[in-house]
PDB file of C-alpha atoms in Angstrom:
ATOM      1  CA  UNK A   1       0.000   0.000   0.000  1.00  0.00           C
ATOM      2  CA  UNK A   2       1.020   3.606  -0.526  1.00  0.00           C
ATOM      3  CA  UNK A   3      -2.173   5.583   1.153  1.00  0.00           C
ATOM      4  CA  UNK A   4      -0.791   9.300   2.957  1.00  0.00           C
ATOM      5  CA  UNK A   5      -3.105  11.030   4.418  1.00  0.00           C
ATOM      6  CA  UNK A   6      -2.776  14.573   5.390  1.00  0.00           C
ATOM      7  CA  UNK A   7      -4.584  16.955   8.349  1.00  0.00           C
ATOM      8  CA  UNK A   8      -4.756  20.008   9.637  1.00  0.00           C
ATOM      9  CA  UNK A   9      -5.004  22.508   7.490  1.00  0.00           C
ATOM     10  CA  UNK A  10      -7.151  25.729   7.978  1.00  0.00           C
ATOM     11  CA  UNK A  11      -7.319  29.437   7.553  1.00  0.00           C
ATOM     12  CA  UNK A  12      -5.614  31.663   9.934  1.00  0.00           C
ATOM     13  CA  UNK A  13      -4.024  34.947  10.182  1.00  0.00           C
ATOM     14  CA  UNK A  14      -0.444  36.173   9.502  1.00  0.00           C
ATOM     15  CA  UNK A  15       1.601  35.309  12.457  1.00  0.00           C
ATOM     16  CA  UNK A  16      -0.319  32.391  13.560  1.00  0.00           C
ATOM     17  CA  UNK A  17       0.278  28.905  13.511  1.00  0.00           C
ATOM     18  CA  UNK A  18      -1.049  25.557  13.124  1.00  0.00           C
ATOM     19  CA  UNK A  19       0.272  21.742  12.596  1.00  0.00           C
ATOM     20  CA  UNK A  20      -0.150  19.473   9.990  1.00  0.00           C
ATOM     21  CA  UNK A  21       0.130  15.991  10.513  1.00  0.00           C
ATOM     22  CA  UNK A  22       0.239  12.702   7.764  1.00  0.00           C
ATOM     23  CA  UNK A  23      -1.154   9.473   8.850  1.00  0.00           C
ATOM     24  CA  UNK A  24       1.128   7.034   7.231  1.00  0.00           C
ATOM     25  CA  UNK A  25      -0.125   3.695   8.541  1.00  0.00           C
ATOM     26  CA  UNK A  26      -1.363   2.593   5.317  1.00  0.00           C
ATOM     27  CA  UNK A  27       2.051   3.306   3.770  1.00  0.00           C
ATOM     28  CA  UNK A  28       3.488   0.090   4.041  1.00  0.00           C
ATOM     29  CA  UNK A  29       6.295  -0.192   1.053  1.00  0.00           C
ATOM     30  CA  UNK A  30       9.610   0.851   2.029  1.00  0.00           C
ATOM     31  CA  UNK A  31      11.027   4.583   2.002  1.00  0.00           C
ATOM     32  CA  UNK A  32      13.942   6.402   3.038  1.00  0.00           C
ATOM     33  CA  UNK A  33      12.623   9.784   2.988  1.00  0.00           C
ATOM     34  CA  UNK A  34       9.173  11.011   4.196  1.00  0.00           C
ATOM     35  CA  UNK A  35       8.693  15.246   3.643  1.00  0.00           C
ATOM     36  CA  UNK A  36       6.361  18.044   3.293  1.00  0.00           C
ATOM     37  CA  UNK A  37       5.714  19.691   0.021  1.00  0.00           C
ATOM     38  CA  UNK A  38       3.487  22.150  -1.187  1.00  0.00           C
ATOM     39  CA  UNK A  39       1.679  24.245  -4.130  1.00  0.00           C
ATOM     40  CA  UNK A  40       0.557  27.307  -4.464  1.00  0.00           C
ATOM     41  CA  UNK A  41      -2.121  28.276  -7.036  1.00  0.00           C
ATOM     42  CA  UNK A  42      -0.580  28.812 -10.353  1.00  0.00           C
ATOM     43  CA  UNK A  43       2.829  27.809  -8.899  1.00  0.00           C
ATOM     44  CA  UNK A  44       5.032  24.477  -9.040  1.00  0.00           C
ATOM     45  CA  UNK A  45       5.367  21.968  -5.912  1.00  0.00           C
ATOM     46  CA  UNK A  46       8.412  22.902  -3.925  1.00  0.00           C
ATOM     47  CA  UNK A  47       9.670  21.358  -1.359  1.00  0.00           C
ATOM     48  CA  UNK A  48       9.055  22.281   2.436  1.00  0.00           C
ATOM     49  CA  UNK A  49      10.806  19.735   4.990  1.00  0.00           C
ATOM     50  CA  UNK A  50      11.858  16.271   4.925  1.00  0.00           C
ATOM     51  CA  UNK A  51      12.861  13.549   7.274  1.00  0.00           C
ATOM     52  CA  UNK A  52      15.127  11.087   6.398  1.00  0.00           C
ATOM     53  CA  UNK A  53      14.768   7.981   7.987  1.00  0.00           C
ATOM     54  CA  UNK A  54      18.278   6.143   7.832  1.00  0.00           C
ATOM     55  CA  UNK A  55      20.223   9.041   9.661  1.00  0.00           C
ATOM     56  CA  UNK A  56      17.152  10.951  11.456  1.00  0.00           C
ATOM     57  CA  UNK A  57      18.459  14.181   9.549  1.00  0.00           C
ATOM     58  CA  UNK A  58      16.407  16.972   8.438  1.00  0.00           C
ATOM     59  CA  UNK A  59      16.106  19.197   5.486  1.00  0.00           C
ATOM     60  CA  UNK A  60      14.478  22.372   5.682  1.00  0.00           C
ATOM     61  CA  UNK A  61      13.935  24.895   2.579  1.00  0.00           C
ATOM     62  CA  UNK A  62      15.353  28.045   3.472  1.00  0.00           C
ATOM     63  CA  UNK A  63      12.081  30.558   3.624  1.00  0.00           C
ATOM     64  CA  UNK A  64      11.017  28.208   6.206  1.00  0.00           C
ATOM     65  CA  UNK A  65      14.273  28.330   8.338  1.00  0.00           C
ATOM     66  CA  UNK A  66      13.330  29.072  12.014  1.00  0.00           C
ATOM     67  CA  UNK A  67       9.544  28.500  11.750  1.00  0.00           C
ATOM     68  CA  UNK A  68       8.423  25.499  10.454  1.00  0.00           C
ATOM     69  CA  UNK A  69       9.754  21.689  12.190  1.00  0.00           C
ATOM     70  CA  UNK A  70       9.206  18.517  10.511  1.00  0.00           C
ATOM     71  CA  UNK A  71       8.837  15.729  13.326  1.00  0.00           C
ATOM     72  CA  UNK A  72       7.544  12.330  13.581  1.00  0.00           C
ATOM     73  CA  UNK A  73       5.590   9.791  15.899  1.00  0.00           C
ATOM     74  CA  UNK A  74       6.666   6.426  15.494  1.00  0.00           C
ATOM     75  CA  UNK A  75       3.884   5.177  17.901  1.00  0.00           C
ATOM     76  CA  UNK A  76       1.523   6.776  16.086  1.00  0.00           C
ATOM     77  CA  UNK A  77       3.156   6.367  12.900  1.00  0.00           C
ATOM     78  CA  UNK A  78       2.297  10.311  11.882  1.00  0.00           C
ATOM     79  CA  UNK A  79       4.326  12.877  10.520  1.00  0.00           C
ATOM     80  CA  UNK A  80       4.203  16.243  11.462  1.00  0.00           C
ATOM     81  CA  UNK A  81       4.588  19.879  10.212  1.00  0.00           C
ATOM     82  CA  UNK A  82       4.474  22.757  13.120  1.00  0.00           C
ATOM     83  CA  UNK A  83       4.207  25.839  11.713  1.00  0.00           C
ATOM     84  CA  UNK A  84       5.158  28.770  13.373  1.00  0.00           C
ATOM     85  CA  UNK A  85       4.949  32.392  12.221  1.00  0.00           C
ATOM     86  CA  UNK A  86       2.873  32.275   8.844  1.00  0.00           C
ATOM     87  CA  UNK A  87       3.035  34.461   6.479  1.00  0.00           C
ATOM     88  CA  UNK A  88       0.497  34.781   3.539  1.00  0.00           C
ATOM     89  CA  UNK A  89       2.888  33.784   1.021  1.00  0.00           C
ATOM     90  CA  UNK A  90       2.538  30.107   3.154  1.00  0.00           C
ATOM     91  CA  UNK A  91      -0.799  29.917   1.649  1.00  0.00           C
ATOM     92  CA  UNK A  92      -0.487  26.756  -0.513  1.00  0.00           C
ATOM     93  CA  UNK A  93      -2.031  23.244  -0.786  1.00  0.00           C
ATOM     94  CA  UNK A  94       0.252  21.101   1.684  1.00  0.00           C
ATOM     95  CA  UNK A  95       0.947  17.592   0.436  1.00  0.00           C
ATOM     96  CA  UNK A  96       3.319  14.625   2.941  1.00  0.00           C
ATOM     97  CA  UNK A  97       5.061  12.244   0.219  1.00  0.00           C
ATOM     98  CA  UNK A  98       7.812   9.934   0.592  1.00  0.00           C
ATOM     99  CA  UNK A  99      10.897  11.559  -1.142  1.00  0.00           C
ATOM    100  CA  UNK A 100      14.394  10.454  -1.918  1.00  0.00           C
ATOM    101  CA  UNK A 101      18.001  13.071  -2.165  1.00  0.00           C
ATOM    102  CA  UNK A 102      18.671  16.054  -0.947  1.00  0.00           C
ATOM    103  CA  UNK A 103      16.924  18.103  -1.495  1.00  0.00           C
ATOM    104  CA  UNK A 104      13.924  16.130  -1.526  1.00  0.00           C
ATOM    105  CA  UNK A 105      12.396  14.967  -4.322  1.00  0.00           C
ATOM    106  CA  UNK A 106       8.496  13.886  -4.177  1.00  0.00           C
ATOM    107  CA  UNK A 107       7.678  10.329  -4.707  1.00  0.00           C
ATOM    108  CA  UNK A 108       4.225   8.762  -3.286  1.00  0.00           C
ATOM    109  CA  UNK A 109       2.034  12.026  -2.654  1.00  0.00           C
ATOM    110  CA  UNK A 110      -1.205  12.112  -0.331  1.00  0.00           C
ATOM    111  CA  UNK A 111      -4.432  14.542  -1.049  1.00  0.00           C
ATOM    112  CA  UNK A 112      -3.215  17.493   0.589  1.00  0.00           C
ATOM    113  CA  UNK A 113      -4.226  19.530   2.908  1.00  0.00           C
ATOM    114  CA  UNK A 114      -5.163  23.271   2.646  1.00  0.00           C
ATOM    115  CA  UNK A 115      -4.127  26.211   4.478  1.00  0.00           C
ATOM    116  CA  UNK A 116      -4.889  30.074   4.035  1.00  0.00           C
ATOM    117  CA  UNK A 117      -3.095  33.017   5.616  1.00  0.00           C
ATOM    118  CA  UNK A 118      -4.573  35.874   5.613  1.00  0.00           C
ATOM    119  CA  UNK A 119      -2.984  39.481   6.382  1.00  0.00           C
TER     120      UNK A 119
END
């Protein structure tokens, strides 16, 4: 199976915050890289965060830097996106795939998940 499914999305104002989270418990083929992407209307998919699972390192895109965190819980087998200090250009459909390189490159992609800044 290769079933993502993504939460958490909303609309909020500039500054706020919220967390996204991807179940991945009916992802059951084998990955090396699970990360957050995302697409704005009229825009390409770029990529947001990533986990890689071999070495537990991180990649972050740098206009996230400092406010977003990709984590994970294993238990739970969910992946997570806190977002900190949005900014309107953050608007974007938010998709959790399984990846591979650095920098990430999308492989298996969930629905998505929607969020809305306003300013």
């Amino acid at each position: 199976q290769r079933q993502l499914v993504e939460s958490g999305g909303g609309s909020v104002q500039a500054g706020g915050s919220l967390r996204l989270s991807c179940d991945r418990s009916g992802y059951t083929d084998s990955y090396s890289c699970m990360g957050w992407f995302r697409q704005a209307p009229g825009k390409e998919r770029e990529g947001v965060a990533a986990l890689y699972i071999g070495d537990r390192s991180t990649y972050y895109a740098d206009f996230v830097k400092g406010r977003f965190a990709i984590s994970q819980d294993n238990f739970k087998n969910t992946l997570y996106l806190q977002m900190n200090n949005l900014k309107p250009e953050d608007s974007a459909t938010y998709y959790c795939a399984t990846c591979v390189g650095r920098p990430p490159i999308g492989d298996a992609w969930g629905q998505g998940t929607l969020v809305t800044v306003s300013s």
